[in-house]
XYZ file of C-alpha atoms in Angstrom:
516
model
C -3.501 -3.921 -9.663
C -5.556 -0.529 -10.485
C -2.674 0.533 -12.784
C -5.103 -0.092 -16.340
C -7.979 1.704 -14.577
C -6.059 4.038 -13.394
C -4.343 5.335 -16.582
C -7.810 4.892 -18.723
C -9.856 7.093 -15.911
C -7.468 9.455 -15.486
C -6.856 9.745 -19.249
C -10.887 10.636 -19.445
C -11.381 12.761 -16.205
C -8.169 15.265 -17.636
C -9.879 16.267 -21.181
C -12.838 17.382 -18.855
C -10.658 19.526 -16.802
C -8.826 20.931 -19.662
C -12.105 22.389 -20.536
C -13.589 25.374 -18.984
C -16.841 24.626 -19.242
C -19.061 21.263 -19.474
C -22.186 20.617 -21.289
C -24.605 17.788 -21.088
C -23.303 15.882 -24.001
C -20.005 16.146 -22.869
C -20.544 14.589 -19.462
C -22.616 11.810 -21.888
C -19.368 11.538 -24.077
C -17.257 11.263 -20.582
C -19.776 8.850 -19.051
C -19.230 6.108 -21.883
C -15.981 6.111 -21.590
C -16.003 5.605 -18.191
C -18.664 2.755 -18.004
C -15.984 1.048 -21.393
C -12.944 1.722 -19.018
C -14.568 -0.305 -15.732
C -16.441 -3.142 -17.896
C -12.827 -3.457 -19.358
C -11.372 -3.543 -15.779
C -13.529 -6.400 -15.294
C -16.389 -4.559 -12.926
C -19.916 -5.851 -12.859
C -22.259 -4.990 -15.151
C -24.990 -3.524 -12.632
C -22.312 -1.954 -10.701
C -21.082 -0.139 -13.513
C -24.320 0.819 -14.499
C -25.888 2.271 -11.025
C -22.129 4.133 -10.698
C -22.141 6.090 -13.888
C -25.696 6.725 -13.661
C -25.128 8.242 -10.193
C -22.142 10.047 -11.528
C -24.035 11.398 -14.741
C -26.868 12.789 -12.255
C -24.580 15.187 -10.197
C -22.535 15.909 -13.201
C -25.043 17.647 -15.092
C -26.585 19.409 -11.826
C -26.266 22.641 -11.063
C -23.597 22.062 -8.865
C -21.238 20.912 -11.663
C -22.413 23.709 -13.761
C -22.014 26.789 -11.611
C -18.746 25.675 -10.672
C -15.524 27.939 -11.088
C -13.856 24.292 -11.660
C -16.559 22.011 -13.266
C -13.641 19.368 -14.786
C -12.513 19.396 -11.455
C -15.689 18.861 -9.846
C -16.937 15.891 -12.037
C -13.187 14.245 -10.494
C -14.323 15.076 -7.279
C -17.840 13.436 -7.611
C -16.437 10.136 -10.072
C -13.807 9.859 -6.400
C -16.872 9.880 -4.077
C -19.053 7.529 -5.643
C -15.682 5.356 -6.363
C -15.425 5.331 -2.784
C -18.988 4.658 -1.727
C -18.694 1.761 -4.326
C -15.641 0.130 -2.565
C -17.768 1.033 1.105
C -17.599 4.237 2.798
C -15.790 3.885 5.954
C -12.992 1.036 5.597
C -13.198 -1.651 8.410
C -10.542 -3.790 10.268
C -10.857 -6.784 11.917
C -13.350 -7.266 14.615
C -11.570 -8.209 18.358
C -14.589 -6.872 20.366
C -15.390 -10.040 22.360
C -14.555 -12.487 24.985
C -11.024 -14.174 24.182
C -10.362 -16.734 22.154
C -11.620 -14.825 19.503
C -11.940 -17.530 16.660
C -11.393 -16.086 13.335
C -12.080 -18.600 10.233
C -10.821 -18.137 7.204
C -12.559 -19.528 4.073
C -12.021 -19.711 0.037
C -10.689 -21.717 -2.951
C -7.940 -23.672 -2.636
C -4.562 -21.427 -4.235
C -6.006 -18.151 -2.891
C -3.560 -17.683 -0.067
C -5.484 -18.518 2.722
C -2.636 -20.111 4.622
C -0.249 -17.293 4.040
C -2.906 -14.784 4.672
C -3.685 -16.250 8.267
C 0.051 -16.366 8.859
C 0.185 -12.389 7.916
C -2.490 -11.984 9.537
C -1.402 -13.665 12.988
C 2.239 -11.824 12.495
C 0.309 -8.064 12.619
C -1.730 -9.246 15.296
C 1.399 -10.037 17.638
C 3.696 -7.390 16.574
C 1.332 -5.061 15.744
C -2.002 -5.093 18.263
C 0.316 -7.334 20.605
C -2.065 -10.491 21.065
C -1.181 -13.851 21.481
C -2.097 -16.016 19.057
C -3.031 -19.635 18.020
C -2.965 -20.403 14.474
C -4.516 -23.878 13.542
C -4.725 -25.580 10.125
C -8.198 -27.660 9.003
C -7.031 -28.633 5.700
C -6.263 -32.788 5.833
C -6.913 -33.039 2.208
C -4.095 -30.787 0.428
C -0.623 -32.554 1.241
C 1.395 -30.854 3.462
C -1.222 -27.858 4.317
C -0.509 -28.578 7.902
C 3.353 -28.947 7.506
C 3.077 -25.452 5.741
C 1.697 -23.698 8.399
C 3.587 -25.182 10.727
C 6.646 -24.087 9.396
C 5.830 -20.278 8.947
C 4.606 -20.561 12.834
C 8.276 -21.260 13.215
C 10.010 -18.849 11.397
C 7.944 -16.062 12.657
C 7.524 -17.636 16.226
C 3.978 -17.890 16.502
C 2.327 -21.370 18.287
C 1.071 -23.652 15.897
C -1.611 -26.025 17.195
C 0.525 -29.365 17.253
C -1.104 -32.125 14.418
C -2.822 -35.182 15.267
C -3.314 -37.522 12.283
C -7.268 -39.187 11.775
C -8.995 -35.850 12.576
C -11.789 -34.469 10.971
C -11.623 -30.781 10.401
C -14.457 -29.697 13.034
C -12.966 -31.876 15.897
C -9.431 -29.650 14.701
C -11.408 -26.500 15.198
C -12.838 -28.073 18.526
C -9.581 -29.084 19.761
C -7.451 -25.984 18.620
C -11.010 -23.618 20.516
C -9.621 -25.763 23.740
C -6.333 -24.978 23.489
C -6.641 -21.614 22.986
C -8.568 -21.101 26.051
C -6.359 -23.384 28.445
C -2.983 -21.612 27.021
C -4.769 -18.233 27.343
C -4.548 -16.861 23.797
C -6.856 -13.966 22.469
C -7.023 -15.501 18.999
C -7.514 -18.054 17.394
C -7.420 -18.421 13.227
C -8.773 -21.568 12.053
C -7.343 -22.041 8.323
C -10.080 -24.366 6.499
C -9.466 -26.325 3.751
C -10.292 -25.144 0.172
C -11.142 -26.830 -3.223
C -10.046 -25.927 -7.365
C -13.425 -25.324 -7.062
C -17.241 -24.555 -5.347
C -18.725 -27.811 -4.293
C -21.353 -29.142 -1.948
C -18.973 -31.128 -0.090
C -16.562 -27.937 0.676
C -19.602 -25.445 1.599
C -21.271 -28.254 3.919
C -17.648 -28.724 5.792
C -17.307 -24.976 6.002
C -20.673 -24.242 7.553
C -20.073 -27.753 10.199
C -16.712 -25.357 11.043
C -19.062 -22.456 11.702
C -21.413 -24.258 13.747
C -18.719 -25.953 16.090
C -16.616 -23.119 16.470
C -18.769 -19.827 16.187
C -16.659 -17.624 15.039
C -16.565 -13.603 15.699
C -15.069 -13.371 12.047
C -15.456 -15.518 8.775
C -12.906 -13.939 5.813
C -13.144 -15.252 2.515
C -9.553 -15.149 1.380
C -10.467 -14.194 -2.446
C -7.831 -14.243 -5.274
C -8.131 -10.471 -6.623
C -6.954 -12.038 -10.297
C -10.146 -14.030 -10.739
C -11.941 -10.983 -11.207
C -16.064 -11.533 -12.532
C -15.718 -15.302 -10.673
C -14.863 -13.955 -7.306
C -18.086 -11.841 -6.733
C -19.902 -15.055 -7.874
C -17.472 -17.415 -5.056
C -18.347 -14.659 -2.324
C -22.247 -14.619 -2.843
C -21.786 -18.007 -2.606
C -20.404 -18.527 0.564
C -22.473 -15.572 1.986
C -25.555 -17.914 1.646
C -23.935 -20.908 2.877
C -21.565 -19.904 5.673
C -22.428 -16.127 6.024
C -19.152 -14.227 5.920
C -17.873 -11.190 8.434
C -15.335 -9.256 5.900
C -12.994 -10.039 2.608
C -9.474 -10.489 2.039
C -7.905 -9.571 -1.156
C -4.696 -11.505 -1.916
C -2.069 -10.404 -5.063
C -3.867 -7.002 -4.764
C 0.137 -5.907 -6.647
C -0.059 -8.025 -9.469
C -1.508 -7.362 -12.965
C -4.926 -8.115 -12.158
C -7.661 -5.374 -13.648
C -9.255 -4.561 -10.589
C -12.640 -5.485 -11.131
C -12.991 -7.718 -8.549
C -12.407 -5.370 -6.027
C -14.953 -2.925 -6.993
C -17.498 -5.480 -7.624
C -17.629 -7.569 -4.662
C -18.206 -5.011 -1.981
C -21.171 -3.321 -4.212
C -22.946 -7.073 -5.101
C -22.511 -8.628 -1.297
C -22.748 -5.488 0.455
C -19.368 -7.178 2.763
C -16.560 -4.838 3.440
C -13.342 -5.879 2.220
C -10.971 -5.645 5.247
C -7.175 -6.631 4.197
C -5.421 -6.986 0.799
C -2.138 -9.112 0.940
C 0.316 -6.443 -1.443
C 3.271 -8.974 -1.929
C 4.544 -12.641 -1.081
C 6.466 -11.922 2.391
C 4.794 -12.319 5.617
C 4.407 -8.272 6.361
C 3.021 -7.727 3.004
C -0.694 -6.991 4.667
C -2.587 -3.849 4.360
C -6.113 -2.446 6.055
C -8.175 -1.761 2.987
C -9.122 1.951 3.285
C -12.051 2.596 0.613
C -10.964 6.519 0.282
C -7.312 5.557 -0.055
C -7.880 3.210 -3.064
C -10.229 5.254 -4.507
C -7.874 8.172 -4.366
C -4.721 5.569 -5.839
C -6.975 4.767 -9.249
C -7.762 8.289 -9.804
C -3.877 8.989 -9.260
C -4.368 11.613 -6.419
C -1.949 8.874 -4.536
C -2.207 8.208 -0.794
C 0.174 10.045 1.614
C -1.645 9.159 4.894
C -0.564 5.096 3.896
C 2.568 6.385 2.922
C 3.525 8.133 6.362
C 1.941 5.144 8.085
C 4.352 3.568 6.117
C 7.576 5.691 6.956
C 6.209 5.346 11.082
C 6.379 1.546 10.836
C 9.100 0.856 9.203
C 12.143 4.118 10.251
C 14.056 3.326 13.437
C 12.957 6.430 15.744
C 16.445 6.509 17.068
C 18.625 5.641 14.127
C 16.531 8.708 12.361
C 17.250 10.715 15.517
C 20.940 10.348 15.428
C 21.280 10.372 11.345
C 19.501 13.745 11.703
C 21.364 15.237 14.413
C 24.665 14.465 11.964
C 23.059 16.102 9.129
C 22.978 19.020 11.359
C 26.379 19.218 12.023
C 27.042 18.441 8.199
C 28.267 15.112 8.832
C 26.297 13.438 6.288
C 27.996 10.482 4.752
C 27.761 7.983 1.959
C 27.583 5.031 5.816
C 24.051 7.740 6.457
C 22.992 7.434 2.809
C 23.211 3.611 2.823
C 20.880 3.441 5.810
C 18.370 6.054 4.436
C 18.640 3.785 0.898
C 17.633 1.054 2.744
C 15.060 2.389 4.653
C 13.724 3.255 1.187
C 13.894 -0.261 0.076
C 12.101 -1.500 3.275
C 9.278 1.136 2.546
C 8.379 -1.099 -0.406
C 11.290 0.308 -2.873
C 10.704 3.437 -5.440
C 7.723 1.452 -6.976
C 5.828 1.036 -3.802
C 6.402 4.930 -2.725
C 5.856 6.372 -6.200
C 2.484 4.966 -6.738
C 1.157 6.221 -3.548
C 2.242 9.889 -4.566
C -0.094 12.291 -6.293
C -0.136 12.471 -9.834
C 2.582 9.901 -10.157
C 0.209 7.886 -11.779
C 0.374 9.781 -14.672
C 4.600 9.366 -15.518
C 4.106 5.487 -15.570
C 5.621 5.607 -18.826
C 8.008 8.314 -18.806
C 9.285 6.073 -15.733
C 8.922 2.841 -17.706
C 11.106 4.539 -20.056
C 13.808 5.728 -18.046
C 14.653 2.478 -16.789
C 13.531 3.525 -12.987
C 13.073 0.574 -10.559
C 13.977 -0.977 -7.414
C 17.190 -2.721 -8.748
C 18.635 1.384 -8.617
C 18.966 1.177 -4.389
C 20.223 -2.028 -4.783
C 23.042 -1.221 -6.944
C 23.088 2.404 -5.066
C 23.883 -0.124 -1.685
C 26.159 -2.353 -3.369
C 28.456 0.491 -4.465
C 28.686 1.626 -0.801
C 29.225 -1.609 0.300
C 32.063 -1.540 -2.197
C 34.304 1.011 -0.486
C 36.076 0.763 2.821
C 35.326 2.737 5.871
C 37.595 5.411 5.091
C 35.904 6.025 1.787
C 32.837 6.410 3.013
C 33.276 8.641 5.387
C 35.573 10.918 3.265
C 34.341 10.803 -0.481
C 36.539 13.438 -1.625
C 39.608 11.108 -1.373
C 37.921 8.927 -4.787
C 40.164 9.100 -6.908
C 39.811 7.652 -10.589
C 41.993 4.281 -9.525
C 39.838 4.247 -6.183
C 36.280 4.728 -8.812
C 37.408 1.679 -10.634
C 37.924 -0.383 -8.410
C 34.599 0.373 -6.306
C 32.685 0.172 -9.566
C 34.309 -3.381 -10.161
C 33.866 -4.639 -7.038
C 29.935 -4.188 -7.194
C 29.246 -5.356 -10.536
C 28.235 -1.497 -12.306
C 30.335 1.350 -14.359
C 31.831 4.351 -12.942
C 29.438 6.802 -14.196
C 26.644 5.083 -11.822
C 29.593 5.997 -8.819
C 30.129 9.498 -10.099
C 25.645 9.511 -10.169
C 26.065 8.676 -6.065
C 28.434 10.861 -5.134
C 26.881 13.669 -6.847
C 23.295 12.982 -5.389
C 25.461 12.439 -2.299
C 27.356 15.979 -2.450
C 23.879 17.876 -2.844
C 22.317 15.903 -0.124
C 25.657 16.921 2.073
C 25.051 20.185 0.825
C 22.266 20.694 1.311
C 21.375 19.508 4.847
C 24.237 21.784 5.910
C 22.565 24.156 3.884
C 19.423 23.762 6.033
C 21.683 24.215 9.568
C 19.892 23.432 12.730
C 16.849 22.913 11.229
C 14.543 25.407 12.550
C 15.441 27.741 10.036
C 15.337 25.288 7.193
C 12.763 24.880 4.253
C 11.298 21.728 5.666
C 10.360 23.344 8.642
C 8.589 25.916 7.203
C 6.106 23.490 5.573
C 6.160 21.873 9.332
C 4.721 25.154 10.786
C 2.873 26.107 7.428
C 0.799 22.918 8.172
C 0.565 23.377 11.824
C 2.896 20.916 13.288
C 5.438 21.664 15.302
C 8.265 20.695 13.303
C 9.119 17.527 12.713
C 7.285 14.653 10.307
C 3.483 14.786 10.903
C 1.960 11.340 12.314
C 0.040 9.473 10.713
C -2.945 10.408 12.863
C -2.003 14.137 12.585
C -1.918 13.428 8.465
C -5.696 12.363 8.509
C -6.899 15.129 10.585
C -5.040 17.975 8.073
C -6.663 15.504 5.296
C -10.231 15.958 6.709
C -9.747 19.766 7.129
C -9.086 20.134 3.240
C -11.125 22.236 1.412
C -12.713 19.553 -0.911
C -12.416 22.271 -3.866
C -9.145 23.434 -3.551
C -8.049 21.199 -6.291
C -8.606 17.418 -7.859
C -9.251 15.541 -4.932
C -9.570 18.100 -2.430
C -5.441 18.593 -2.714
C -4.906 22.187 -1.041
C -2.990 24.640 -2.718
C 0.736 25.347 -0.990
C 0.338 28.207 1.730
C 2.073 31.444 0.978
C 4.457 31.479 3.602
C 6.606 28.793 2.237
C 9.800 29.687 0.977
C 9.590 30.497 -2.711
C 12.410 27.417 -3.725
C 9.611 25.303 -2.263
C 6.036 26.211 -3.959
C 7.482 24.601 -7.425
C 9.018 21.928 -7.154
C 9.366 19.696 -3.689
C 12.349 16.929 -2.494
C 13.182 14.563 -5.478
C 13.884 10.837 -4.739
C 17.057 8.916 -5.227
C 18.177 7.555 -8.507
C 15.512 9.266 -10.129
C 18.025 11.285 -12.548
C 17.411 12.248 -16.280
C 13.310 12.366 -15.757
C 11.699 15.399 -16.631
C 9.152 16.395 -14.315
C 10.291 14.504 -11.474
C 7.173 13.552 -8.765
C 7.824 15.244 -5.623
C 6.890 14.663 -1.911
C 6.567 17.538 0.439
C 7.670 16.847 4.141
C 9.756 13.731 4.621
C 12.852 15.214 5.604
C 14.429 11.718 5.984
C 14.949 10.602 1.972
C 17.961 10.970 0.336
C 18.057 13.160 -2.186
C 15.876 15.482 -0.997
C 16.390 19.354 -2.157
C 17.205 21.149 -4.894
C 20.531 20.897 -6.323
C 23.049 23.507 -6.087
C-alpha cells in the first residue's frame, strides 16, 4: 500500500544523503517535496503541514548541522516524526476484563468487517488460545448471517445460531447470554453497515453500544478510501466513541494516506491491518515497523515473527540436522520452498527487507514473483523419489521429461539444480555448524547460535546505535568472516539481478550462500 510513498520519499531523503553537507534552503527544497509526495499519497492537509513543519525545525538545528552524517540524520528525524504521526507505541487489542469480553465491530458496509471479525476470532483461538463467540447483527445485507456462519465452520469457531425477526440489539443481548452460559472469553458482535453514513446506521450502532457495553469498538475502515475514511472515523468517534482501528486491503494499491491521517486527526490507534483475503492474513499494526517499511529500512523483527509462526520447529530440526550430514536434497528444498511461500511468497519477504524498496523496478523487470516457487515446486513434484534424492542421475531424456511434466523448459530445471548443488554445497561446506559463517553472525550478535527470537530481535533493535546508519541500521561487527561483510544469503529464484537484497541470519532459506 506504501509502495508510491515509499519510492517518492526515499527518492528525496537519498539526494540529501548524497550530500555532505546541508544548508537551510536545501532542507526548504527537501521539505516541499516531501509535503507534494504525502498530499499526493492522499494525507491530510493539517497533518502534512504540522509533520514537515516539525521535520523542517530539527532539520535546520544544530543537531542536523554538526552532524558527521547530516543526510542521514534528516532520515532519521523524517522516521521519528513518521512514527509519532502513525502513534508512538503500537497497541493490540484490549482483553483486560471480566469474560465475555464483547468486542463490536463497526464501519461501512464492503469494508470487511465480517471477514475481519472472522480473522480476528481465528488469532484469538490459535493464537492467545480463547474461546470464542462470534455473532452477526447485520439482518439487512442478504446472507450476512449465512456468511459468517459459514467461515465459523470452516475454521471451527461457534457461531451464535440465527433466529429470524430479531432486531440487532436483542442479537447482541442474546449472543452477551450465550457467551456467558457457554463460558467463552469473547465475544465479537459484527454490526451491520451501510454504502454510506446515515442517521439510521449511527443511532443502531450507538443502541448496540448501550446494550452490550463493549471493552472494544473497531471501526473496520477500508484503507483505499483514503481522505473519506478520516472523515467516517471522526464520525463514529462522536456518535459511538471507538476503542482502536482496523485497516483492511492494507496490500493493495491504495496510496496510504489514510493510514497516516486517521491516527493524527482522531488521536485512535490503529490496532490491526488485514494484509490479504485468507483468514490468517491479520497483522498488529506496529507504528515503528511501518514507518521503517515507507522509508525502505524494511522490518526484520515482523519478518522473524513471521519465520517463528509459520516453520515447523521439528521439521526445521531434522532438515537441519541432514544438511549437516550433507544430505540436502531437492524432497528438503521443496519443503524449505514452501515454507517460503507460506511466509507470504518472495513479495511478502522482500518488502520487509532493508533497502529492498529501492530494486522495485529492477525486480519488476526481471520478471521476479511468487509464480517462481510455484513452478520451482512443480518441477520437484515432477520427478520420482529416486530423482530427488539423487540429482546427479538427470540425464537430458530424464530433464525433458520432468520439464514436460510440470508445464516449464529445461533451462528453468538446469536453474534448480544448480541453486540446488550450491545449497548442497554449501551446507556441507558449513559442517556441523558451529564452525560455519552463520554462526558467527549468531555469536557476533550475542545469541547463542541458532535464529534469534523474535523477542531477542527487538531487544538487539533497541540497543542500536540510532546513528550508526539510516535508520539506526548497525554496521556489521568485525569478527564476521570476511565472505560475509559484503554480500549476505541470496533468496531462491532470484537469478540474473544485479545487486541482489540480502538477509543476514536465517539459516533456513534455500539458496542461501555464496556460490562456489
Amino acid at each position: 500500500m506504501f509502495d508510491n510513498l515509499s519510492e517518492k520519499l526515499g527518492g528525496i531523503l537519498d539526494r540529501l544523503t548524497r550530500r555532505g553537507a546541508l544548508t537551510e534552503a536545501d532542507v526548504d527544497a527537501a521539505m516541499r517535496e516531501v509535503r507534494r509526495a504525502l498530499l499526493e499519497a492522499d494525507v491530510s492537509l493539517d497533518v502534512v503541514r504540522s509533520f514537515t513543519e516539525r521535520v523542517r525545525e530539527q532539520a535546520i538545528g544544530a543537531t542536523v548541522v554538526k552532524s558527521v552524517t547530516p543526510g542521514q540524520m534528516v532520515v532519521k528525524i523524517v522516521h521519528d516524526e513518521l512514527v509519532a504521526t502513525l502513534g508512538s507505541d503500537g497497541q493490540g487489542i484490549d482483553l483486560n476484563t471480566v469474560p465475555p469480553v464483547a468486542i463490536m465491530m463497526v464501519g461501512l458496509q464492503g469494508s470487511g468487517k465480517t471477514t475481519t471479525t472472522a480473522k480476528l476470532a481465528r488469532r484469538m483461538v490459535q493464537r492467545d488460545k480463547r474461546k470464542v463467540l462470534m455473532a452477526s447483527l447485520d439482518i439487512y445485507r442478504p446472507a450476512a448471517m449465512e456468511q459468517l456462519a459459514v467461515l465459523g465452520r470452516d475454521l471451527d469457531i461457534p457461531t451464535l445460531p440465527i433466529v429470524a425477526g430479531q432486531k440487532p440489539a436483542q442479537i447482541a443481548k442474546r449472543a452477551l447470554e450465550a457467551g456467558k452460559l457457554g463460558g467463552y472469553d469473547v465475544v465479537l458482535l459484527d454490526t451491520a453497515g451501510r454504502t454510506t453514513l446515515d442517521e439510521e446506521m449511527m443511532s443502531e450502532a450507538a443502541e448496540i453500544k448501550a446494550v452490550a457495553n463493549p471493552h472494544e469498538v473497531l471501526l473496520v475502515a477500508d484503507s483505499l478510501t483514503g481522505q473519506d475514511a478520516v472523515n467516517l472515523a471522526r464520525a463514529f468517534d462522536q456518535r459511538v466513541g471507538l476503542t482502536g482501528i482496523a485497516l483492511t486491503r492494507v496490500d493493495g494499491d491504495g496510496r496510504g494516506g489514510a493510514a497516516l491521517s486517521m491516527r493524527a486527526v482522531t488521536g485512535k490507534p490503529i490496532k490491526l491491518m488485514g494484509t490479504g483475503e485468507k483468514t490468517d492474513a491479520l497483522e498488529d499494526f506496529h507504528p515503528s515497523r511501518i514507518a521503517g517499511r515507507i522509508l525502505g529500512m524494511g522490518d526484520v523483527v515482523s519478518l522473524v515473527e513471521k519465520a517463528a509462526a509459520n516453520i515447523d520447529a521439528e521439521k526445521a530440526a531434522r532438515t537441519a540436522e541432514r544438511m549437516r550430514k550433507g544430505q540436502f536434497d531437492l524432497s528438503d528444498m521443496r519443503e524449505q520452498l514452501l515454507q517460503m511461500a507460506n511466509m507470504g511468497g518472495i513479495s511478502g519477504l522482500m518488502g520487509m527487507m532493508p533497502g529492498v524498496a529501492k530494486m522495485k523496478n529492477q525486480i519488476a523487470n526481471a520478471g521476479i514473483d511468487d509464480r517462481i516457487l510455484k513452478r520451482q515446486v512443480a518441477l520437484i513434484d515432477s520427478m520420482t523419489r529416486q530423482e530427488r534424492k539423487s540429482p546427479d542421475i538427470l540425464k537430458a531424456n530424464r530433464k525433458k521429461r520432468i520439464a514436460a511434466g510440470a508445464g516449464g523448459k529445461v533451462e528453468d530445471l538446469n536453474k534448480l539444480l544448480k541453486m540446488h548443488r550450491n545449497m548442497a554445497d554449501m551446507m556441507k561446506a558449513m559442517g556441523s555448524g558451529k564452525r560455519g559463517p552463520l554462526a558467527g553472525i549468531a555469536q557476533a550478535m550475542g545469541f547463542g547460535g541458532g535464529m534469534p527470537t523474535p523477542e531477542q530481535m527487538k531487544a538487539m533493535a533497541e540497543k542500536m546505535p540510532q546513528g550508526a546508519g539510516p535508520g539506526g541500521m548497525p554496521a556489521l561487527p568485525k569478527e564476521l568472516p570476511a565472505g560475509l561483510r559484503t554480500g549476505l544469503p541470496n533468496l531462491p529464484g532470484l537469478t540474473g539481478l544485479p545487486n541482489k537484497p540480502t538477509l543476514p541470519g536465517l539459516g533456513g532459506f534455500p539458496g542461501l550462500g555464496k556460490k562456489k
